[in-house]
Amino acid sequence: MATTTSAADPAAAGTWTMGDRTVKRMGYGAMQLAGPGVFGPPRDHDGAIAVLHAAMAAGIDHIDTSDYYGPYVTNRLIKEALHPYPASLTLVTKLGGRRNDKGEWLGAFSADELRRGVESNLENLGLNQLEIVNLRSLHGRHAAGEGPLDEQMETLAVMQQEGLIRHIGMSNVTRKQIEDGQKIAPVVCVQNAYNLANRADDDLIVWLADQGIAYVPFFPLGGFTLLQSAELDAVAAEVQATPMQVALAWLLQRSPNVLLIPGTSSLVHLHENIAAASLKLTAAAVARLDAIAG
Ligand SMILES: NC(=O)c1ccc[n+]([C@@H]2O[C@H](COP(=O)([O-])OP(=O)(O)OC[C@H]3O[C@@H](n4cnc5c(N)ncnc54)[C@H](OP(=O)(O)O)[C@@H]3O)[C@@H](O)[C@H]2O)c1
């Protein structure tokens, strides 16, 4: 496609600052580097390492990961490929989950589990301090549900004071949970499910933007089920881009505090996604895409 080949630049959509970490708005999500079902080693180890090298070579400076992808697989791949890290790279990880030997996703929300999670992330990433840690709520699967997170935020705040964590973010959370969390520690980013077909967080994004807080959608392309829409396909054909590029460009135009971490294990998709940072949609195209969510 025409937009994928020339001068792909993740900075083309500008930057945003989380705490004292400034990142390009187009980043990379590492979850897809683990094996099938985000469990076990990648099908193609060297291919996964090549994607990470290519992301850095293309100028990506924000990578989202977690110790429970694999488990430990994506963090260890990141360390193998990229350590020692350039000062410009911001690695964002998350806490709150663990995997059993069947690959099931389980909670890890006690103070002990959160501390062990930080220590394990530090070891597997080869860091002395985690730059940003998202506390991932379990009060809802892939849509936030109400429930208290105060004890967990307090545990993270203690580890922040100890210097193990630089900044705290929250994931899969409601506005109330964020407001409660902000009483305990500053929240620099929020990572919830959002894309052009799932717009439950429209108001939340604006509320966060007003406070200078980043909103980082997970499942920006639909996650395990890719976005499908005839209108999306039609707009993509008109602007000579792929539907997934248009979905990313729409997110970038949604609000300046929206930072992207599309996940891929494919070099081709990586470059397509980065090129989407340069794709400008007209107001008319945005209006047609807005209508997809109904
Ligand atoms: N906080 C949380 O609870 C949470 C939950 C889920 C994910 N995350 C984070 O968010 C990141 C993004 O979410 P995600 O990876 O689950 O979903 P996503 O980015 O919406 O979609 C990933 C899927 O899209 C495919 N894909 C990527 N680029 C494409 C392109 N240009 N054209 C066609 N297909 C493309 C990938 O397959 P290929 O590998 O074949 O490209 C993969 O199947 C993750 O990597 C992870 O870091 C966080």
PDB file of N, CA, C and O and ligand atoms in Angstrom, residues 4 28-33 38 63-66 68-69 74 92 94 105 134-137 141-142 170-172 190-195 216-227 242-245 248 251 260-274, ligand 1:
ATOM      1  N   THR A   4       2.799   2.616   3.146  1.00  0.00           N
ATOM      2  CA  THR A   4       3.607   1.743   3.996  1.00  0.00           C
ATOM      3  C   THR A   4       5.101   1.835   3.710  1.00  0.00           C
ATOM      4  O   THR A   4       5.889   1.441   4.549  1.00  0.00           O
ATOM      5  N   TYR A  28       4.907   0.322  20.356  1.00  0.00           N
ATOM      6  CA  TYR A  28       4.828  -1.085  19.962  1.00  0.00           C
ATOM      7  C   TYR A  28       4.405  -1.927  21.168  1.00  0.00           C
ATOM      8  O   TYR A  28       4.936  -1.761  22.269  1.00  0.00           O
ATOM      9  N   GLY A  29       3.482  -2.860  20.955  1.00  0.00           N
ATOM     10  CA  GLY A  29       3.049  -3.788  22.004  1.00  0.00           C
ATOM     11  C   GLY A  29       3.653  -5.158  21.756  1.00  0.00           C
ATOM     12  O   GLY A  29       3.496  -5.726  20.671  1.00  0.00           O
ATOM     13  N   ALA A  30       4.319  -5.709  22.779  1.00  0.00           N
ATOM     14  CA  ALA A  30       5.126  -6.923  22.578  1.00  0.00           C
ATOM     15  C   ALA A  30       4.361  -8.225  22.812  1.00  0.00           C
ATOM     16  O   ALA A  30       4.918  -9.306  22.632  1.00  0.00           O
ATOM     17  N   MET A  31       3.082  -8.144  23.206  1.00  0.00           N
ATOM     18  CA  MET A  31       2.354  -9.358  23.605  1.00  0.00           C
ATOM     19  C   MET A  31       2.364 -10.432  22.520  1.00  0.00           C
ATOM     20  O   MET A  31       2.442 -11.626  22.820  1.00  0.00           O
ATOM     21  N   GLN A  32       2.282 -10.012  21.259  1.00  0.00           N
ATOM     22  CA  GLN A  32       2.181 -10.985  20.166  1.00  0.00           C
ATOM     23  C   GLN A  32       3.479 -11.759  19.937  1.00  0.00           C
ATOM     24  O   GLN A  32       3.503 -12.707  19.129  1.00  0.00           O
ATOM     25  N   LEU A  33       4.569 -11.369  20.629  1.00  0.00           N
ATOM     26  CA  LEU A  33       5.840 -12.073  20.428  1.00  0.00           C
ATOM     27  C   LEU A  33       5.891 -13.420  21.141  1.00  0.00           C
ATOM     28  O   LEU A  33       6.730 -14.265  20.805  1.00  0.00           O
ATOM     29  N   VAL A  38      -0.511 -16.402  23.694  1.00  0.00           N
ATOM     30  CA  VAL A  38       0.395 -15.623  24.563  1.00  0.00           C
ATOM     31  C   VAL A  38       1.011 -16.536  25.617  1.00  0.00           C
ATOM     32  O   VAL A  38       1.182 -16.176  26.779  1.00  0.00           O
ATOM     33  N   ILE A  63       7.753   0.670  24.308  1.00  0.00           N
ATOM     34  CA  ILE A  63       7.372  -0.733  24.151  1.00  0.00           C
ATOM     35  C   ILE A  63       6.564  -1.157  25.372  1.00  0.00           C
ATOM     36  O   ILE A  63       6.988  -0.959  26.512  1.00  0.00           O
ATOM     37  N   ASP A  64       5.400  -1.759  25.108  1.00  0.00           N
ATOM     38  CA  ASP A  64       4.540  -2.262  26.173  1.00  0.00           C
ATOM     39  C   ASP A  64       4.753  -3.771  26.320  1.00  0.00           C
ATOM     40  O   ASP A  64       4.798  -4.502  25.336  1.00  0.00           O
ATOM     41  N   THR A  65       4.871  -4.235  27.562  1.00  0.00           N
ATOM     42  CA  THR A  65       5.147  -5.646  27.794  1.00  0.00           C
ATOM     43  C   THR A  65       4.545  -6.083  29.128  1.00  0.00           C
ATOM     44  O   THR A  65       3.854  -5.309  29.794  1.00  0.00           O
ATOM     45  N   SER A  66       4.792  -7.320  29.492  1.00  0.00           N
ATOM     46  CA  SER A  66       4.405  -7.824  30.804  1.00  0.00           C
ATOM     47  C   SER A  66       5.146  -9.129  31.051  1.00  0.00           C
ATOM     48  O   SER A  66       5.419  -9.886  30.117  1.00  0.00           O
ATOM     49  N   TYR A  68       3.801 -11.559  32.415  1.00  0.00           N
ATOM     50  CA  TYR A  68       2.888 -12.704  32.246  1.00  0.00           C
ATOM     51  C   TYR A  68       2.567 -12.999  30.791  1.00  0.00           C
ATOM     52  O   TYR A  68       1.707 -13.817  30.510  1.00  0.00           O
ATOM     53  N   TYR A  69       3.265 -12.338  29.854  1.00  0.00           N
ATOM     54  CA  TYR A  69       3.190 -12.748  28.446  1.00  0.00           C
ATOM     55  C   TYR A  69       4.222 -13.854  28.238  1.00  0.00           C
ATOM     56  O   TYR A  69       5.425 -13.607  28.184  1.00  0.00           O
ATOM     57  N   THR A  74       8.141 -12.502  26.640  1.00  0.00           N
ATOM     58  CA  THR A  74       8.377 -11.228  25.928  1.00  0.00           C
ATOM     59  C   THR A  74       9.433 -10.394  26.650  1.00  0.00           C
ATOM     60  O   THR A  74      10.279  -9.775  26.000  1.00  0.00           O
ATOM     61  N   VAL A  92       7.246  -0.180  29.296  1.00  0.00           N
ATOM     62  CA  VAL A  92       6.087  -0.120  30.194  1.00  0.00           C
ATOM     63  C   VAL A  92       5.626  -1.547  30.447  1.00  0.00           C
ATOM     64  O   VAL A  92       5.351  -2.292  29.498  1.00  0.00           O
ATOM     65  N   LYS A  94       3.318  -4.383  33.227  1.00  0.00           N
ATOM     66  CA  LYS A  94       2.087  -4.375  34.021  1.00  0.00           C
ATOM     67  C   LYS A  94       2.108  -5.485  35.063  1.00  0.00           C
ATOM     68  O   LYS A  94       2.815  -6.494  34.893  1.00  0.00           O
ATOM     69  N   TRP A 105      -5.098 -17.459  32.705  1.00  0.00           N
ATOM     70  CA  TRP A 105      -4.750 -16.134  33.244  1.00  0.00           C
ATOM     71  C   TRP A 105      -5.352 -16.037  34.646  1.00  0.00           C
ATOM     72  O   TRP A 105      -6.566 -16.118  34.809  1.00  0.00           O
ATOM     73  N   ASN A 134       1.907  -0.516  34.961  1.00  0.00           N
ATOM     74  CA  ASN A 134       0.449  -0.425  35.000  1.00  0.00           C
ATOM     75  C   ASN A 134      -0.096  -1.454  35.980  1.00  0.00           C
ATOM     76  O   ASN A 134       0.222  -2.646  35.875  1.00  0.00           O
ATOM     77  N   LEU A 135      -0.906  -0.986  36.907  1.00  0.00           N
ATOM     78  CA  LEU A 135      -1.661  -1.914  37.759  1.00  0.00           C
ATOM     79  C   LEU A 135      -2.883  -2.348  36.967  1.00  0.00           C
ATOM     80  O   LEU A 135      -3.756  -1.540  36.663  1.00  0.00           O
ATOM     81  N   ARG A 136      -2.942  -3.638  36.611  1.00  0.00           N
ATOM     82  CA  ARG A 136      -4.005  -4.146  35.741  1.00  0.00           C
ATOM     83  C   ARG A 136      -5.131  -4.708  36.609  1.00  0.00           C
ATOM     84  O   ARG A 136      -4.964  -5.734  37.272  1.00  0.00           O
ATOM     85  N   SER A 137      -6.264  -4.027  36.582  1.00  0.00           N
ATOM     86  CA  SER A 137      -7.407  -4.465  37.383  1.00  0.00           C
ATOM     87  C   SER A 137      -7.979  -5.782  36.861  1.00  0.00           C
ATOM     88  O   SER A 137      -7.979  -6.039  35.652  1.00  0.00           O
ATOM     89  N   ARG A 141     -13.033  -8.487  32.642  1.00  0.00           N
ATOM     90  CA  ARG A 141     -12.063  -9.217  31.830  1.00  0.00           C
ATOM     91  C   ARG A 141     -11.312  -8.275  30.887  1.00  0.00           C
ATOM     92  O   ARG A 141     -10.165  -7.939  31.122  1.00  0.00           O
ATOM     93  N   HIS A 142     -11.982  -7.829  29.833  1.00  0.00           N
ATOM     94  CA  HIS A 142     -11.349  -6.839  28.955  1.00  0.00           C
ATOM     95  C   HIS A 142     -12.174  -5.573  28.902  1.00  0.00           C
ATOM     96  O   HIS A 142     -12.104  -4.813  27.947  1.00  0.00           O
ATOM     97  N   MET A 170      -2.462   2.774  35.312  1.00  0.00           N
ATOM     98  CA  MET A 170      -3.538   1.838  35.670  1.00  0.00           C
ATOM     99  C   MET A 170      -4.136   1.271  34.389  1.00  0.00           C
ATOM    100  O   MET A 170      -4.141   1.931  33.352  1.00  0.00           O
ATOM    101  N   SER A 171      -4.645   0.039  34.472  1.00  0.00           N
ATOM    102  CA  SER A 171      -5.161  -0.629  33.276  1.00  0.00           C
ATOM    103  C   SER A 171      -6.466  -1.341  33.584  1.00  0.00           C
ATOM    104  O   SER A 171      -6.630  -1.911  34.663  1.00  0.00           O
ATOM    105  N   ASN A 172      -7.375  -1.291  32.593  1.00  0.00           N
ATOM    106  CA  ASN A 172      -8.691  -1.921  32.719  1.00  0.00           C
ATOM    107  C   ASN A 172      -9.466  -1.288  33.877  1.00  0.00           C
ATOM    108  O   ASN A 172     -10.069  -1.999  34.676  1.00  0.00           O
ATOM    109  N   VAL A 190      -3.209   5.498  31.399  1.00  0.00           N
ATOM    110  CA  VAL A 190      -4.306   4.545  31.580  1.00  0.00           C
ATOM    111  C   VAL A 190      -4.357   3.672  30.333  1.00  0.00           C
ATOM    112  O   VAL A 190      -4.307   4.176  29.202  1.00  0.00           O
ATOM    113  N   GLN A 191      -4.430   2.346  30.539  1.00  0.00           N
ATOM    114  CA  GLN A 191      -4.427   1.400  29.421  1.00  0.00           C
ATOM    115  C   GLN A 191      -5.705   0.560  29.476  1.00  0.00           C
ATOM    116  O   GLN A 191      -5.832  -0.337  30.305  1.00  0.00           O
ATOM    117  N   ASN A 192      -6.659   0.914  28.621  1.00  0.00           N
ATOM    118  CA  ASN A 192      -7.946   0.211  28.563  1.00  0.00           C
ATOM    119  C   ASN A 192      -8.209  -0.265  27.148  1.00  0.00           C
ATOM    120  O   ASN A 192      -7.598   0.234  26.193  1.00  0.00           O
ATOM    121  N   ALA A 193      -9.160  -1.172  26.996  1.00  0.00           N
ATOM    122  CA  ALA A 193      -9.565  -1.619  25.659  1.00  0.00           C
ATOM    123  C   ALA A 193     -10.338  -0.507  24.960  1.00  0.00           C
ATOM    124  O   ALA A 193     -11.291   0.044  25.524  1.00  0.00           O
ATOM    125  N   TYR A 194      -9.908  -0.172  23.742  1.00  0.00           N
ATOM    126  CA  TYR A 194     -10.581   0.900  22.990  1.00  0.00           C
ATOM    127  C   TYR A 194     -10.130   0.800  21.530  1.00  0.00           C
ATOM    128  O   TYR A 194      -8.960   0.543  21.251  1.00  0.00           O
ATOM    129  N   ASN A 195     -11.071   0.987  20.639  1.00  0.00           N
ATOM    130  CA  ASN A 195     -10.758   1.068  19.211  1.00  0.00           C
ATOM    131  C   ASN A 195     -11.975   1.643  18.499  1.00  0.00           C
ATOM    132  O   ASN A 195     -12.961   2.001  19.161  1.00  0.00           O
ATOM    133  N   VAL A 216      -3.706   4.844  26.591  1.00  0.00           N
ATOM    134  CA  VAL A 216      -3.006   3.882  25.720  1.00  0.00           C
ATOM    135  C   VAL A 216      -3.959   2.715  25.453  1.00  0.00           C
ATOM    136  O   VAL A 216      -4.086   1.817  26.289  1.00  0.00           O
ATOM    137  N   PRO A 217      -4.661   2.717  24.331  1.00  0.00           N
ATOM    138  CA  PRO A 217      -5.644   1.657  24.116  1.00  0.00           C
ATOM    139  C   PRO A 217      -4.997   0.297  23.865  1.00  0.00           C
ATOM    140  O   PRO A 217      -4.085   0.185  23.039  1.00  0.00           O
ATOM    141  N   PHE A 218      -5.470  -0.717  24.619  1.00  0.00           N
ATOM    142  CA  PHE A 218      -5.102  -2.074  24.176  1.00  0.00           C
ATOM    143  C   PHE A 218      -6.196  -2.569  23.240  1.00  0.00           C
ATOM    144  O   PHE A 218      -7.283  -2.012  23.175  1.00  0.00           O
ATOM    145  N   PHE A 219      -5.850  -3.564  22.424  1.00  0.00           N
ATOM    146  CA  PHE A 219      -6.710  -4.023  21.325  1.00  0.00           C
ATOM    147  C   PHE A 219      -7.011  -2.890  20.332  1.00  0.00           C
ATOM    148  O   PHE A 219      -8.166  -2.735  19.890  1.00  0.00           O
ATOM    149  N   PRO A 220      -6.021  -2.073  19.957  1.00  0.00           N
ATOM    150  CA  PRO A 220      -6.304  -0.960  19.023  1.00  0.00           C
ATOM    151  C   PRO A 220      -6.793  -1.454  17.666  1.00  0.00           C
ATOM    152  O   PRO A 220      -7.482  -0.715  16.952  1.00  0.00           O
ATOM    153  N   LEU A 221      -6.427  -2.686  17.319  1.00  0.00           N
ATOM    154  CA  LEU A 221      -6.861  -3.260  16.030  1.00  0.00           C
ATOM    155  C   LEU A 221      -7.953  -4.307  16.239  1.00  0.00           C
ATOM    156  O   LEU A 221      -8.315  -5.025  15.309  1.00  0.00           O
ATOM    157  N   GLY A 222      -8.434  -4.408  17.455  1.00  0.00           N
ATOM    158  CA  GLY A 222      -9.470  -5.402  17.771  1.00  0.00           C
ATOM    159  C   GLY A 222      -8.943  -6.554  18.597  1.00  0.00           C
ATOM    160  O   GLY A 222      -9.714  -7.392  19.040  1.00  0.00           O
ATOM    161  N   GLY A 223      -7.616  -6.632  18.767  1.00  0.00           N
ATOM    162  CA  GLY A 223      -7.038  -7.685  19.608  1.00  0.00           C
ATOM    163  C   GLY A 223      -7.112  -9.053  18.957  1.00  0.00           C
ATOM    164  O   GLY A 223      -6.666  -9.235  17.819  1.00  0.00           O
ATOM    165  N   PHE A 224      -7.708 -10.012  19.662  1.00  0.00           N
ATOM    166  CA  PHE A 224      -7.729 -11.395  19.164  1.00  0.00           C
ATOM    167  C   PHE A 224      -8.673 -11.559  17.971  1.00  0.00           C
ATOM    168  O   PHE A 224      -8.586 -12.519  17.218  1.00  0.00           O
ATOM    169  N   THR A 225      -9.607 -10.624  17.791  1.00  0.00           N
ATOM    170  CA  THR A 225     -10.486 -10.623  16.613  1.00  0.00           C
ATOM    171  C   THR A 225     -10.327  -9.276  15.913  1.00  0.00           C
ATOM    172  O   THR A 225     -10.800  -8.248  16.404  1.00  0.00           O
ATOM    173  N   LEU A 226      -9.650  -9.280  14.782  1.00  0.00           N
ATOM    174  CA  LEU A 226      -9.336  -8.017  14.100  1.00  0.00           C
ATOM    175  C   LEU A 226     -10.601  -7.273  13.694  1.00  0.00           C
ATOM    176  O   LEU A 226     -11.619  -7.888  13.360  1.00  0.00           O
ATOM    177  N   LEU A 227     -10.539  -5.954  13.735  1.00  0.00           N
ATOM    178  CA  LEU A 227     -11.662  -5.110  13.319  1.00  0.00           C
ATOM    179  C   LEU A 227     -12.093  -5.471  11.902  1.00  0.00           C
ATOM    180  O   LEU A 227     -11.244  -5.682  11.028  1.00  0.00           O
ATOM    181  N   THR A 242      -4.055   0.415   4.342  1.00  0.00           N
ATOM    182  CA  THR A 242      -4.761  -0.800   4.770  1.00  0.00           C
ATOM    183  C   THR A 242      -5.818  -0.420   5.813  1.00  0.00           C
ATOM    184  O   THR A 242      -5.700   0.614   6.494  1.00  0.00           O
ATOM    185  N   PRO A 243      -6.833  -1.277   6.004  1.00  0.00           N
ATOM    186  CA  PRO A 243      -7.829  -0.984   7.054  1.00  0.00           C
ATOM    187  C   PRO A 243      -7.195  -0.819   8.428  1.00  0.00           C
ATOM    188  O   PRO A 243      -7.602   0.049   9.207  1.00  0.00           O
ATOM    189  N   MET A 244      -6.195  -1.622   8.736  1.00  0.00           N
ATOM    190  CA  MET A 244      -5.570  -1.522  10.061  1.00  0.00           C
ATOM    191  C   MET A 244      -4.816  -0.197  10.209  1.00  0.00           C
ATOM    192  O   MET A 244      -4.785   0.408  11.278  1.00  0.00           O
ATOM    193  N   GLN A 245      -4.218   0.282   9.114  1.00  0.00           N
ATOM    194  CA  GLN A 245      -3.560   1.597   9.183  1.00  0.00           C
ATOM    195  C   GLN A 245      -4.578   2.702   9.443  1.00  0.00           C
ATOM    196  O   GLN A 245      -4.321   3.634  10.207  1.00  0.00           O
ATOM    197  N   LEU A 248      -5.596   2.754  13.035  1.00  0.00           N
ATOM    198  CA  LEU A 248      -4.581   3.390  13.890  1.00  0.00           C
ATOM    199  C   LEU A 248      -4.585   4.906  13.697  1.00  0.00           C
ATOM    200  O   LEU A 248      -4.487   5.671  14.673  1.00  0.00           O
ATOM    201  N   LEU A 251      -7.339   6.481  15.609  1.00  0.00           N
ATOM    202  CA  LEU A 251      -7.015   6.596  17.039  1.00  0.00           C
ATOM    203  C   LEU A 251      -6.098   7.786  17.300  1.00  0.00           C
ATOM    204  O   LEU A 251      -6.285   8.531  18.263  1.00  0.00           O
ATOM    205  N   LEU A 260      -0.199   4.843  20.925  1.00  0.00           N
ATOM    206  CA  LEU A 260      -0.517   3.534  20.344  1.00  0.00           C
ATOM    207  C   LEU A 260       0.565   2.499  20.618  1.00  0.00           C
ATOM    208  O   LEU A 260       1.761   2.796  20.559  1.00  0.00           O
ATOM    209  N   ILE A 261       0.094   1.277  20.895  1.00  0.00           N
ATOM    210  CA  ILE A 261       1.003   0.120  21.088  1.00  0.00           C
ATOM    211  C   ILE A 261       0.460  -1.076  20.304  1.00  0.00           C
ATOM    212  O   ILE A 261       0.233  -2.144  20.879  1.00  0.00           O
ATOM    213  N   PRO A 262       0.246  -0.929  18.984  1.00  0.00           N
ATOM    214  CA  PRO A 262      -0.257  -2.079  18.232  1.00  0.00           C
ATOM    215  C   PRO A 262       0.697  -3.259  18.375  1.00  0.00           C
ATOM    216  O   PRO A 262       1.915  -3.094  18.360  1.00  0.00           O
ATOM    217  N   GLY A 263       0.096  -4.452  18.484  1.00  0.00           N
ATOM    218  CA  GLY A 263       0.917  -5.638  18.702  1.00  0.00           C
ATOM    219  C   GLY A 263       1.078  -6.428  17.419  1.00  0.00           C
ATOM    220  O   GLY A 263       0.103  -6.671  16.715  1.00  0.00           O
ATOM    221  N   THR A 264       2.305  -6.828  17.131  1.00  0.00           N
ATOM    222  CA  THR A 264       2.524  -7.676  15.963  1.00  0.00           C
ATOM    223  C   THR A 264       3.791  -8.501  16.131  1.00  0.00           C
ATOM    224  O   THR A 264       4.740  -8.077  16.783  1.00  0.00           O
ATOM    225  N   SER A 265       3.760  -9.666  15.492  1.00  0.00           N
ATOM    226  CA  SER A 265       4.962 -10.502  15.406  1.00  0.00           C
ATOM    227  C   SER A 265       5.501 -10.481  13.973  1.00  0.00           C
ATOM    228  O   SER A 265       6.374 -11.265  13.637  1.00  0.00           O
ATOM    229  N   SER A 266       4.951  -9.597  13.159  1.00  0.00           N
ATOM    230  CA  SER A 266       5.267  -9.568  11.729  1.00  0.00           C
ATOM    231  C   SER A 266       6.025  -8.287  11.366  1.00  0.00           C
ATOM    232  O   SER A 266       5.591  -7.182  11.700  1.00  0.00           O
ATOM    233  N   LEU A 267       7.127  -8.453  10.647  1.00  0.00           N
ATOM    234  CA  LEU A 267       7.888  -7.279  10.209  1.00  0.00           C
ATOM    235  C   LEU A 267       7.071  -6.404   9.268  1.00  0.00           C
ATOM    236  O   LEU A 267       7.109  -5.184   9.352  1.00  0.00           O
ATOM    237  N   VAL A 268       6.318  -7.058   8.376  1.00  0.00           N
ATOM    238  CA  VAL A 268       5.503  -6.295   7.424  1.00  0.00           C
ATOM    239  C   VAL A 268       4.478  -5.451   8.175  1.00  0.00           C
ATOM    240  O   VAL A 268       4.319  -4.248   7.933  1.00  0.00           O
ATOM    241  N   HIS A 269       3.778  -6.084   9.126  1.00  0.00           N
ATOM    242  CA  HIS A 269       2.763  -5.353   9.894  1.00  0.00           C
ATOM    243  C   HIS A 269       3.403  -4.258  10.742  1.00  0.00           C
ATOM    244  O   HIS A 269       2.837  -3.174  10.895  1.00  0.00           O
ATOM    245  N   LEU A 270       4.564  -4.536  11.306  1.00  0.00           N
ATOM    246  CA  LEU A 270       5.250  -3.511  12.105  1.00  0.00           C
ATOM    247  C   LEU A 270       5.445  -2.242  11.272  1.00  0.00           C
ATOM    248  O   LEU A 270       5.122  -1.130  11.706  1.00  0.00           O
ATOM    249  N   HIS A 271       5.970  -2.406  10.071  1.00  0.00           N
ATOM    250  CA  HIS A 271       6.241  -1.231   9.236  1.00  0.00           C
ATOM    251  C   HIS A 271       4.947  -0.572   8.765  1.00  0.00           C
ATOM    252  O   HIS A 271       4.867   0.663   8.681  1.00  0.00           O
ATOM    253  N   GLU A 272       3.938  -1.384   8.482  1.00  0.00           N
ATOM    254  CA  GLU A 272       2.630  -0.795   8.122  1.00  0.00           C
ATOM    255  C   GLU A 272       2.095   0.049   9.277  1.00  0.00           C
ATOM    256  O   GLU A 272       1.586   1.157   9.068  1.00  0.00           O
ATOM    257  N   ASN A 273       2.203  -0.485  10.481  1.00  0.00           N
ATOM    258  CA  ASN A 273       1.666   0.233  11.642  1.00  0.00           C
ATOM    259  C   ASN A 273       2.416   1.542  11.874  1.00  0.00           C
ATOM    260  O   ASN A 273       1.806   2.579  12.153  1.00  0.00           O
ATOM    261  N   ILE A 274       3.733   1.499  11.754  1.00  0.00           N
ATOM    262  CA  ILE A 274       4.510   2.727  11.964  1.00  0.00           C
ATOM    263  C   ILE A 274       4.153   3.766  10.895  1.00  0.00           C
ATOM    264  O   ILE A 274       4.019   4.965  11.189  1.00  0.00           O
TER     265      ILE A 274
HETATM  266  N1  LIG B   1      -3.570  -4.049  29.670  1.00  0.00           N
HETATM  267  C1  LIG B   1      -4.108  -5.141  29.159  1.00  0.00           C
HETATM  268  O1  LIG B   1      -4.937  -5.809  29.768  1.00  0.00           O
HETATM  269  C2  LIG B   1      -3.727  -5.571  27.779  1.00  0.00           C
HETATM  270  C3  LIG B   1      -4.491  -6.550  27.132  1.00  0.00           C
HETATM  271  C4  LIG B   1      -4.134  -6.916  25.850  1.00  0.00           C
HETATM  272  C5  LIG B   1      -3.044  -6.327  25.230  1.00  0.00           C
HETATM  273  N2  LIG B   1      -2.304  -5.385  25.889  1.00  0.00           N
HETATM  274  C6  LIG B   1      -1.168  -4.692  25.221  1.00  0.00           C
HETATM  275  O2  LIG B   1      -1.692  -4.015  24.092  1.00  0.00           O
HETATM  276  C7  LIG B   1      -0.946  -4.379  22.923  1.00  0.00           C
HETATM  277  C8  LIG B   1      -1.857  -4.324  21.711  1.00  0.00           C
HETATM  278  O3  LIG B   1      -2.904  -5.228  21.847  1.00  0.00           O
HETATM  279  P1  LIG B   1      -2.968  -6.620  21.070  1.00  0.00           P
HETATM  280  O4  LIG B   1      -1.636  -6.962  20.504  1.00  0.00           O
HETATM  281  O5  LIG B   1      -3.602  -7.591  21.975  1.00  0.00           O
HETATM  282  O6  LIG B   1      -4.040  -6.338  19.950  1.00  0.00           O
HETATM  283  P2  LIG B   1      -4.047  -5.462  18.597  1.00  0.00           P
HETATM  284  O7  LIG B   1      -2.823  -4.608  18.526  1.00  0.00           O
HETATM  285  O8  LIG B   1      -5.376  -4.831  18.510  1.00  0.00           O
HETATM  286  O9  LIG B   1      -4.034  -6.595  17.483  1.00  0.00           O
HETATM  287  C9  LIG B   1      -3.026  -7.533  17.395  1.00  0.00           C
HETATM  288  C10 LIG B   1      -3.394  -8.444  16.247  1.00  0.00           C
HETATM  289  O10 LIG B   1      -3.380  -7.675  15.046  1.00  0.00           O
HETATM  290  C11 LIG B   1      -2.511  -8.274  14.091  1.00  0.00           C
HETATM  291  N3  LIG B   1      -1.902  -7.145  13.382  1.00  0.00           N
HETATM  292  C12 LIG B   1      -1.031  -6.234  13.885  1.00  0.00           C
HETATM  293  N4  LIG B   1      -0.737  -5.314  12.951  1.00  0.00           N
HETATM  294  C13 LIG B   1      -1.440  -5.642  11.838  1.00  0.00           C
HETATM  295  C14 LIG B   1      -1.536  -5.084  10.549  1.00  0.00           C
HETATM  296  N5  LIG B   1      -0.863  -3.980  10.202  1.00  0.00           N
HETATM  297  N6  LIG B   1      -2.355  -5.686   9.648  1.00  0.00           N
HETATM  298  C15 LIG B   1      -3.054  -6.807   9.977  1.00  0.00           C
HETATM  299  N7  LIG B   1      -2.977  -7.381  11.185  1.00  0.00           N
HETATM  300  C16 LIG B   1      -2.177  -6.815  12.115  1.00  0.00           C
HETATM  301  C17 LIG B   1      -1.566  -9.118  14.866  1.00  0.00           C
HETATM  302  O11 LIG B   1      -1.147 -10.244  14.135  1.00  0.00           O
HETATM  303  P3  LIG B   1       0.363 -10.361  13.552  1.00  0.00           P
HETATM  304  O12 LIG B   1       1.243 -10.735  14.697  1.00  0.00           O
HETATM  305  O13 LIG B   1       0.228 -11.412  12.514  1.00  0.00           O
HETATM  306  O14 LIG B   1       0.696  -9.028  12.977  1.00  0.00           O
HETATM  307  C18 LIG B   1      -2.438  -9.578  16.032  1.00  0.00           C
HETATM  308  O15 LIG B   1      -3.208 -10.704  15.650  1.00  0.00           O
HETATM  309  C19 LIG B   1      -0.407  -5.776  23.241  1.00  0.00           C
HETATM  310  O16 LIG B   1       0.689  -6.112  22.427  1.00  0.00           O
HETATM  311  C20 LIG B   1      -0.081  -5.643  24.707  1.00  0.00           C
HETATM  312  O17 LIG B   1       1.207  -5.068  24.866  1.00  0.00           O
HETATM  313  C21 LIG B   1      -2.652  -4.995  27.142  1.00  0.00           C
END
